[in-house]
């Protein structure tokens, strides 16, 4: 399958010849890469690719991926299943190496062991049947962004539990509306029926001690009182502290409301920090960042493990040049540049002691444990069936928070759906 021309964007043109690696002088190659479109993501990707072009003489063509990760995966699976060489380098989610691994090239022959500098759990995650099928690019975990000025104004402490957040959000929302801002909402997050909702809902369930849907042994664990309590809590937000429209929000939708000054709290990924702190941001210097709240006094703070990797298609006609681009974009200096420019969390441990990074992104040092101990989605346990599992999960959650099905019924139906998907094994 060939991508439509409208999806293709040219980055820069390099020279006709290049010297790269140990291969000496070789014909210049044009490498295609998918880059995300959330926040500054594509612009930051293009800048890094342009630097590589100058170093090598190769050229890079950046392909705009769909904003929905669910749609991205479907597209990539369709392309790779046909053996298409249209894309050389894929930006892939942390949960995809096991799904796409059989279509990806082994990067060990090109890495010179540099993967040892990265967080080893992520390297292990990116290893498929003994092959390093992706290099860590940046890591993520869900965080809570809040208007520190509004909390101070209304005498509210930073929330320790989801119950605290719910109460503070309602109190401040109502007070601000009474003062004239009828657009103010208490809390915005990602509630569209897609992979983003899986991430958000897993955080709720895990924070209450309700497990991770399917455990490491492959057992279906979602039907429990703690998970039901988490579902009920989230359902109570719709139309009270969160707008009905949240049911169709992705990351940028939530950020748009929060950054315009019309939300007290927001669940999002670290990238939102640099944008909230931008010179043109109405809430510059008014934002705090913290770990997400606990499910209750006996709950825990948690965040879903996110993050993205770069992988080379095994169908690429320019594997060496493609691998060179991957190593360039994931190297230490580039990860530092991305952290400073757009608050992307590095995957290289030593960068969490870098003074420049910590000055630009204080939360990276304060919340390091959140990033290194994030809860993983059950992609390893469910393997090739993960997409079906996630689809069943986020639809069950969406049905609950939209008021179509009560939490207990939804969880019970979800358990039955997961059993049908699993059958005799994942």
Coordinates of C-alpha atoms in Angstrom, one line a residue:
X1 CA 0.0 0.0 0.0
X2 CA 1.4 3.4 -0.9
X3 CA 0.7 6.4 1.3
X4 CA -1.3 9.2 -0.3
X5 CA 0.8 12.1 -1.5
X6 CA -1.0 14.5 0.8
X7 CA 0.5 12.7 3.7
X8 CA 4.1 13.3 2.6
X9 CA 6.1 16.4 3.6
X10 CA 9.6 17.1 2.4
X11 CA 12.0 18.1 5.1
X12 CA 15.2 19.3 3.3
X13 CA 17.3 18.2 0.4
X14 CA 20.9 17.2 0.9
X15 CA 23.8 16.7 -1.4
X16 CA 24.0 14.0 -4.1
X17 CA 26.8 12.0 -2.5
X18 CA 27.7 11.1 1.1
X19 CA 30.3 9.6 3.3
X20 CA 28.7 7.4 6.0
X21 CA 29.7 4.7 8.4
X22 CA 32.5 2.5 7.3
X23 CA 31.1 2.1 3.8
X24 CA 33.1 5.1 2.4
X25 CA 31.6 7.1 -0.4
X26 CA 28.2 5.8 -1.4
X27 CA 25.2 7.1 -3.4
X28 CA 22.9 9.3 -1.4
X29 CA 19.7 7.7 -0.2
X30 CA 16.3 9.2 0.5
X31 CA 15.0 7.9 3.8
X32 CA 11.3 8.1 4.8
X33 CA 10.4 8.3 8.4
X34 CA 7.1 8.6 10.3
X35 CA 6.9 11.3 12.9
X36 CA 4.0 12.0 15.2
X37 CA 2.0 15.2 15.1
X38 CA 1.3 15.9 18.8
X39 CA 2.5 19.2 20.1
X40 CA 5.9 20.2 18.6
X41 CA 6.7 16.5 17.7
X42 CA 6.9 16.8 14.0
X43 CA 8.9 20.1 14.0
X44 CA 11.4 18.7 16.5
X45 CA 11.7 15.5 14.4
X46 CA 12.4 17.5 11.2
X47 CA 15.1 19.6 12.9
X48 CA 16.9 16.4 14.0
X49 CA 16.6 14.8 10.6
X50 CA 17.9 18.0 8.9
X51 CA 21.0 17.9 11.1
X52 CA 21.6 14.3 10.0
X53 CA 21.1 15.3 6.3
X54 CA 23.9 17.8 6.7
X55 CA 26.2 15.2 8.2
X56 CA 25.6 12.5 5.7
X57 CA 24.3 14.0 2.4
X58 CA 21.3 11.8 2.5
X59 CA 17.8 13.2 2.4
X60 CA 14.9 12.6 4.7
X61 CA 11.2 12.6 3.8
X62 CA 8.9 13.0 6.8
X63 CA 5.5 11.3 6.7
X64 CA 2.7 12.6 8.8
X65 CA 1.2 9.8 10.9
X66 CA -2.4 9.8 12.1
X67 CA -2.9 11.6 15.4
X68 CA -4.6 8.5 16.9
X69 CA -2.2 5.8 17.9
X70 CA -4.9 3.2 17.3
X71 CA -5.1 4.4 13.7
X72 CA -1.3 4.5 13.4
X73 CA -0.9 0.9 14.4
X74 CA -3.6 -0.2 12.0
X75 CA -1.9 1.6 9.1
X76 CA 1.5 0.3 9.9
X77 CA 0.3 -3.3 10.2
X78 CA -1.4 -3.0 6.8
X79 CA 1.7 -1.6 5.2
X80 CA 4.2 -4.1 6.8
X81 CA 2.0 -7.1 6.1
X82 CA 2.3 -6.4 2.4
X83 CA 6.1 -6.0 2.6
X84 CA 5.9 -2.4 1.6
X85 CA 9.2 -0.5 1.4
X86 CA 7.5 2.9 1.3
X87 CA 8.6 3.7 4.9
X88 CA 12.1 3.1 6.1
X89 CA 11.9 4.3 9.7
X90 CA 8.8 3.9 11.9
X91 CA 8.2 5.8 15.1
X92 CA 6.6 3.1 17.2
X93 CA 4.8 3.0 20.5
X94 CA 6.4 1.3 23.5
X95 CA 3.8 -1.5 23.2
X96 CA 4.4 -2.3 19.6
X97 CA 7.7 -4.2 19.4
X98 CA 6.0 -7.5 20.1
X99 CA 3.3 -6.7 17.6
X100 CA 5.4 -5.5 14.7
X101 CA 8.7 -7.2 15.6
X102 CA 8.7 -9.8 12.9
X103 CA 8.7 -7.0 10.3
X104 CA 11.5 -4.9 11.8
X105 CA 15.3 -5.1 11.2
X106 CA 17.8 -6.0 14.0
X107 CA 19.6 -2.8 15.0
X108 CA 22.4 -4.5 16.9
X109 CA 24.8 -4.6 13.9
X110 CA 24.5 -0.8 13.8
X111 CA 24.4 0.3 17.4
X112 CA 28.0 -0.3 18.6
X113 CA 26.5 -1.2 22.0
X114 CA 25.1 2.3 22.7
X115 CA 21.9 0.7 23.9
X116 CA 23.7 0.0 27.2
X117 CA 23.4 3.8 28.0
X118 CA 19.6 3.6 27.8
X119 CA 17.1 2.5 30.5
X120 CA 17.4 -1.3 30.3
X121 CA 13.7 -2.2 30.8
X122 CA 13.0 -0.2 27.7
X123 CA 15.8 -1.9 25.8
X124 CA 14.4 -5.3 27.0
X125 CA 11.0 -4.2 25.8
X126 CA 12.4 -3.4 22.4
X127 CA 14.1 -6.8 22.1
X128 CA 12.1 -9.2 20.0
X129 CA 13.2 -12.9 19.8
X130 CA 16.8 -11.8 20.6
X131 CA 16.8 -8.9 18.1
X132 CA 17.0 -5.2 19.0
X133 CA 14.1 -4.2 16.8
X134 CA 13.9 -0.6 18.0
X135 CA 16.0 2.1 19.7
X136 CA 14.5 4.1 22.6
X137 CA 13.7 7.7 21.6
X138 CA 11.9 9.1 24.5
X139 CA 10.0 7.8 27.5
X140 CA 6.7 8.9 29.0
X141 CA 4.3 8.4 31.9
X142 CA 1.0 10.1 32.5
X143 CA 1.2 13.2 34.7
X144 CA -1.1 15.6 36.4
X145 CA -0.9 19.2 35.3
X146 CA -2.6 21.8 37.5
X147 CA -3.1 25.5 37.8
X148 CA -1.0 26.3 40.9
X149 CA -2.3 29.9 40.9
X150 CA -5.9 28.8 41.1
X151 CA -5.2 26.3 43.8
X152 CA -3.5 29.0 45.8
X153 CA -6.3 31.5 45.1
X154 CA -9.0 29.1 46.4
X155 CA -7.0 27.7 49.3
X156 CA -6.7 24.2 47.9
X157 CA -3.7 21.9 48.3
X158 CA -2.3 19.7 45.5
X159 CA -4.5 16.6 45.5
X160 CA -3.2 13.4 47.1
X161 CA -6.2 11.3 46.0
X162 CA -8.6 11.2 43.1
X163 CA -11.3 12.2 45.6
X164 CA -9.3 15.2 46.6
X165 CA -9.0 16.2 42.9
X166 CA -12.7 15.8 42.3
X167 CA -13.6 18.0 45.3
X168 CA -11.0 20.7 44.4
X169 CA -11.9 20.7 40.8
X170 CA -15.6 21.2 41.5
X171 CA -15.0 23.9 44.1
X172 CA -12.6 25.9 41.9
X173 CA -14.6 25.4 38.7
X174 CA -17.8 26.7 40.4
X175 CA -16.0 29.7 41.9
X176 CA -14.4 30.7 38.7
X177 CA -17.6 30.4 36.8
X178 CA -19.3 32.6 39.4
X179 CA -16.5 35.1 38.9
X180 CA -17.2 35.3 35.2
X181 CA -15.4 32.4 33.4
X182 CA -18.3 30.3 32.3
X183 CA -15.9 28.2 30.2
X184 CA -14.0 26.9 33.2
X185 CA -13.9 23.1 33.8
X186 CA -12.3 21.2 36.7
X187 CA -10.6 18.4 34.8
X188 CA -9.7 17.4 31.3
X189 CA -8.1 14.2 30.0
X190 CA -8.1 11.7 27.1
X191 CA -11.5 10.0 27.0
X192 CA -12.1 9.2 23.3
X193 CA -12.4 5.5 22.6
X194 CA -8.8 4.9 21.5
X195 CA -5.5 3.9 22.9
X196 CA -5.2 7.1 24.9
X197 CA -8.2 6.1 27.0
X198 CA -6.6 2.7 27.7
X199 CA -3.6 4.6 29.2
X200 CA -5.8 6.9 31.3
X201 CA -8.1 4.2 32.6
X202 CA -5.2 1.8 33.4
X203 CA -3.9 4.6 35.7
X204 CA -7.2 4.8 37.5
X205 CA -7.5 1.1 37.9
X206 CA -3.9 0.7 39.1
X207 CA -4.1 3.6 41.5
X208 CA -6.9 1.8 43.3
X209 CA -5.0 -1.4 43.4
X210 CA -7.2 -3.0 40.7
X211 CA -4.3 -4.6 38.8
X212 CA -3.3 -4.1 35.1
X213 CA -6.3 -5.8 33.2
X214 CA -4.2 -8.9 32.3
X215 CA -1.3 -9.8 34.6
X216 CA 2.2 -10.9 33.6
X217 CA 1.2 -14.5 33.7
X218 CA -1.7 -13.9 31.3
X219 CA -4.5 -14.1 33.8
X220 CA -7.5 -11.8 33.2
X221 CA -7.7 -9.7 36.4
X222 CA -10.0 -6.8 35.6
X223 CA -13.2 -8.0 37.3
X224 CA -12.5 -6.8 40.8
X225 CA -14.1 -4.3 43.3
X226 CA -11.2 -1.9 42.9
X227 CA -11.5 -1.7 39.2
X228 CA -15.2 -1.2 39.5
X229 CA -14.6 1.7 41.9
X230 CA -12.2 3.3 39.5
X231 CA -14.7 3.1 36.6
X232 CA -17.4 4.6 38.9
X233 CA -15.2 7.4 39.9
X234 CA -14.4 8.4 36.3
X235 CA -18.1 8.1 35.3
X236 CA -18.9 10.7 38.0
X237 CA -16.7 13.3 36.3
X238 CA -18.5 13.5 33.0
X239 CA -20.7 16.6 32.8
X240 CA -19.8 17.6 36.4
X241 CA -16.0 18.5 36.4
X242 CA -15.3 17.4 32.9
X243 CA -17.2 18.5 29.8
X244 CA -19.4 16.1 27.9
X245 CA -17.0 16.8 25.0
X246 CA -14.2 15.1 26.9
X247 CA -15.6 11.8 25.6
X248 CA -14.0 12.7 22.2
X249 CA -10.8 14.3 23.6
X250 CA -7.3 13.1 22.6
X251 CA -4.1 14.7 24.0
X252 CA -4.2 17.9 22.0
X253 CA -7.9 18.5 22.7
X254 CA -7.3 18.3 26.5
X255 CA -4.2 20.5 26.2
X256 CA -6.1 23.1 24.1
X257 CA -8.7 23.6 26.9
X258 CA -6.1 23.6 29.7
X259 CA -3.6 25.9 28.0
X260 CA -6.4 28.4 27.0
X261 CA -6.9 28.8 30.8
X262 CA -10.2 26.9 30.9
X263 CA -9.3 23.9 33.1
X264 CA -8.0 23.5 36.6
X265 CA -6.5 20.0 36.2
X266 CA -5.3 18.0 33.2
X267 CA -3.9 14.5 32.7
X268 CA -1.4 14.5 29.9
X269 CA 2.1 13.5 28.9
X270 CA 5.3 15.5 29.6
X271 CA 5.3 17.2 26.2
X272 CA 2.6 19.5 27.4
X273 CA 4.9 21.2 29.8
X274 CA 7.1 23.1 27.3
X275 CA 4.0 24.3 25.4
X276 CA 2.3 25.5 28.6
X277 CA 5.5 27.4 29.4
X278 CA 5.7 28.9 25.9
X279 CA 6.0 32.7 25.5
X280 CA 2.5 32.9 23.9
X281 CA 0.9 30.6 26.5
X282 CA -1.9 32.3 28.6
X283 CA -0.9 30.1 31.6
X284 CA 2.9 30.5 31.4
X285 CA 4.4 30.2 34.9
X286 CA 1.0 29.3 36.4
X287 CA 1.4 25.5 36.0
X288 CA 2.4 22.8 38.4
X289 CA 3.2 19.2 37.5
X290 CA 3.0 16.2 39.8
X291 CA 2.4 12.4 39.8
X292 CA -1.2 11.4 39.3
X293 CA -3.3 11.0 42.5
X294 CA -3.7 7.8 44.5
X295 CA -7.0 5.8 44.3
X296 CA -7.5 6.4 48.0
X297 CA -5.6 6.4 51.3
X298 CA -4.5 2.8 50.6
X299 CA -3.9 3.4 46.9
X300 CA -0.8 4.5 45.0
X301 CA 0.4 7.1 42.7
X302 CA 1.0 5.7 39.2
X303 CA 1.3 6.6 35.6
X304 CA 1.0 4.5 32.5
X305 CA 4.3 3.8 30.7
X306 CA 4.4 5.5 27.4
X307 CA 7.2 6.6 25.1
X308 CA 8.3 6.0 21.6
X309 CA 11.0 4.2 19.7
X310 CA 12.5 4.3 16.3
X311 CA 12.6 1.1 14.2
X312 CA 13.8 0.2 10.7
X313 CA 11.5 -1.8 8.4
X314 CA 13.2 -5.0 7.3
X315 CA 11.7 -4.3 3.9
X316 CA 13.7 -1.0 3.6
X317 CA 15.9 -0.8 0.5
X318 CA 18.3 1.4 2.5
X319 CA 18.7 -0.3 5.8
X320 CA 22.2 1.0 6.6
X321 CA 21.3 4.6 6.0
X322 CA 18.0 4.2 7.8
X323 CA 19.8 2.7 10.8
X324 CA 22.2 5.6 10.7
X325 CA 19.3 8.0 11.0
X326 CA 17.9 6.1 13.9
X327 CA 21.2 6.1 15.8
X328 CA 21.5 9.8 15.1
X329 CA 18.1 10.7 16.4
X330 CA 18.3 8.6 19.5
X331 CA 21.9 9.6 20.5
X332 CA 22.6 11.5 23.8
X333 CA 23.1 15.0 22.3
X334 CA 19.9 14.8 20.3
X335 CA 17.9 13.5 23.3
X336 CA 19.2 16.5 25.3
X337 CA 18.2 18.9 22.5
X338 CA 14.7 17.4 22.4
X339 CA 14.3 17.6 26.2
X340 CA 15.3 21.3 26.2
X341 CA 13.2 22.2 23.2
X342 CA 10.0 20.3 23.8
X343 CA 10.3 18.5 27.3
X344 CA 10.6 15.0 25.8
X345 CA 11.9 12.7 28.6
X346 CA 15.3 11.1 27.7
X347 CA 15.8 7.3 27.8
X348 CA 19.4 7.8 28.7
X349 CA 19.8 7.7 32.5
X350 CA 22.7 10.1 32.8
X351 CA 20.6 12.9 31.3
X352 CA 18.5 13.0 34.4
X353 CA 21.4 14.6 36.1
X354 CA 22.0 17.2 33.4
X355 CA 21.6 20.7 34.9
X356 CA 20.3 22.3 31.7
X357 CA 17.5 19.7 31.4
X358 CA 16.5 19.9 35.0
X359 CA 16.4 23.7 34.9
X360 CA 14.1 23.6 31.9
X361 CA 12.0 20.7 33.1
X362 CA 12.1 20.5 36.9
X363 CA 9.6 17.7 37.0
X364 CA 12.0 15.4 35.3
X365 CA 14.2 15.2 38.3
X366 CA 11.3 15.3 40.9
X367 CA 9.3 12.6 39.2
X368 CA 12.0 10.3 38.0
X369 CA 10.5 7.4 40.0
X370 CA 7.2 8.0 38.1
X371 CA 8.9 7.5 34.8
X372 CA 11.1 4.5 35.9
X373 CA 8.3 2.7 37.8
X374 CA 5.3 3.4 35.4
X375 CA 2.7 0.7 35.0
X376 CA 2.9 -1.1 31.7
X377 CA 0.0 -1.9 29.5
X378 CA -0.4 -5.7 29.1
X379 CA 1.1 -6.0 25.7
X380 CA 3.8 -8.5 26.6
X381 CA 1.3 -10.9 28.2
X382 CA -1.2 -10.7 25.4
X383 CA 1.2 -10.5 22.5
X384 CA -0.4 -10.2 19.0
X385 CA -3.8 -10.0 20.7
X386 CA -2.9 -6.8 22.6
X387 CA -4.8 -4.6 20.1
X388 CA -8.0 -6.6 20.6
X389 CA -7.5 -6.4 24.4
X390 CA -7.0 -2.7 24.4
X391 CA -10.0 -2.2 22.1
X392 CA -12.2 -4.2 24.4
X393 CA -10.9 -2.3 27.4
X394 CA -11.2 1.3 26.2
X395 CA -14.7 0.6 24.7
X396 CA -15.8 -0.8 28.1
X397 CA -14.5 2.2 29.8
X398 CA -16.0 4.6 27.3
X399 CA -19.4 2.9 27.7
X400 CA -19.2 3.5 31.4
X401 CA -18.0 7.1 31.5
X402 CA -20.6 8.0 28.8
X403 CA -23.4 6.6 31.0
X404 CA -24.4 3.8 28.7
X405 CA -23.5 0.9 31.1
X406 CA -22.9 0.9 34.8
X407 CA -19.4 0.1 36.0
X408 CA -20.0 -3.4 37.5
X409 CA -21.9 -4.6 34.4
X410 CA -19.2 -3.1 32.1
X411 CA -16.4 -4.8 33.9
X412 CA -18.2 -8.2 33.9
X413 CA -18.8 -7.9 30.2
X414 CA -15.2 -6.9 29.6
X415 CA -14.0 -10.0 31.4
X416 CA -16.2 -12.2 29.2
X417 CA -14.8 -10.4 26.1
X418 CA -11.2 -10.9 27.1
X419 CA -11.9 -14.6 27.8
X420 CA -13.2 -14.9 24.2
X421 CA -10.1 -13.2 22.9
X422 CA -7.8 -15.4 24.9
X423 CA -9.6 -18.7 24.4
X424 CA -6.9 -21.3 25.1
X425 CA -4.1 -18.9 25.3
X426 CA -2.8 -15.5 24.1

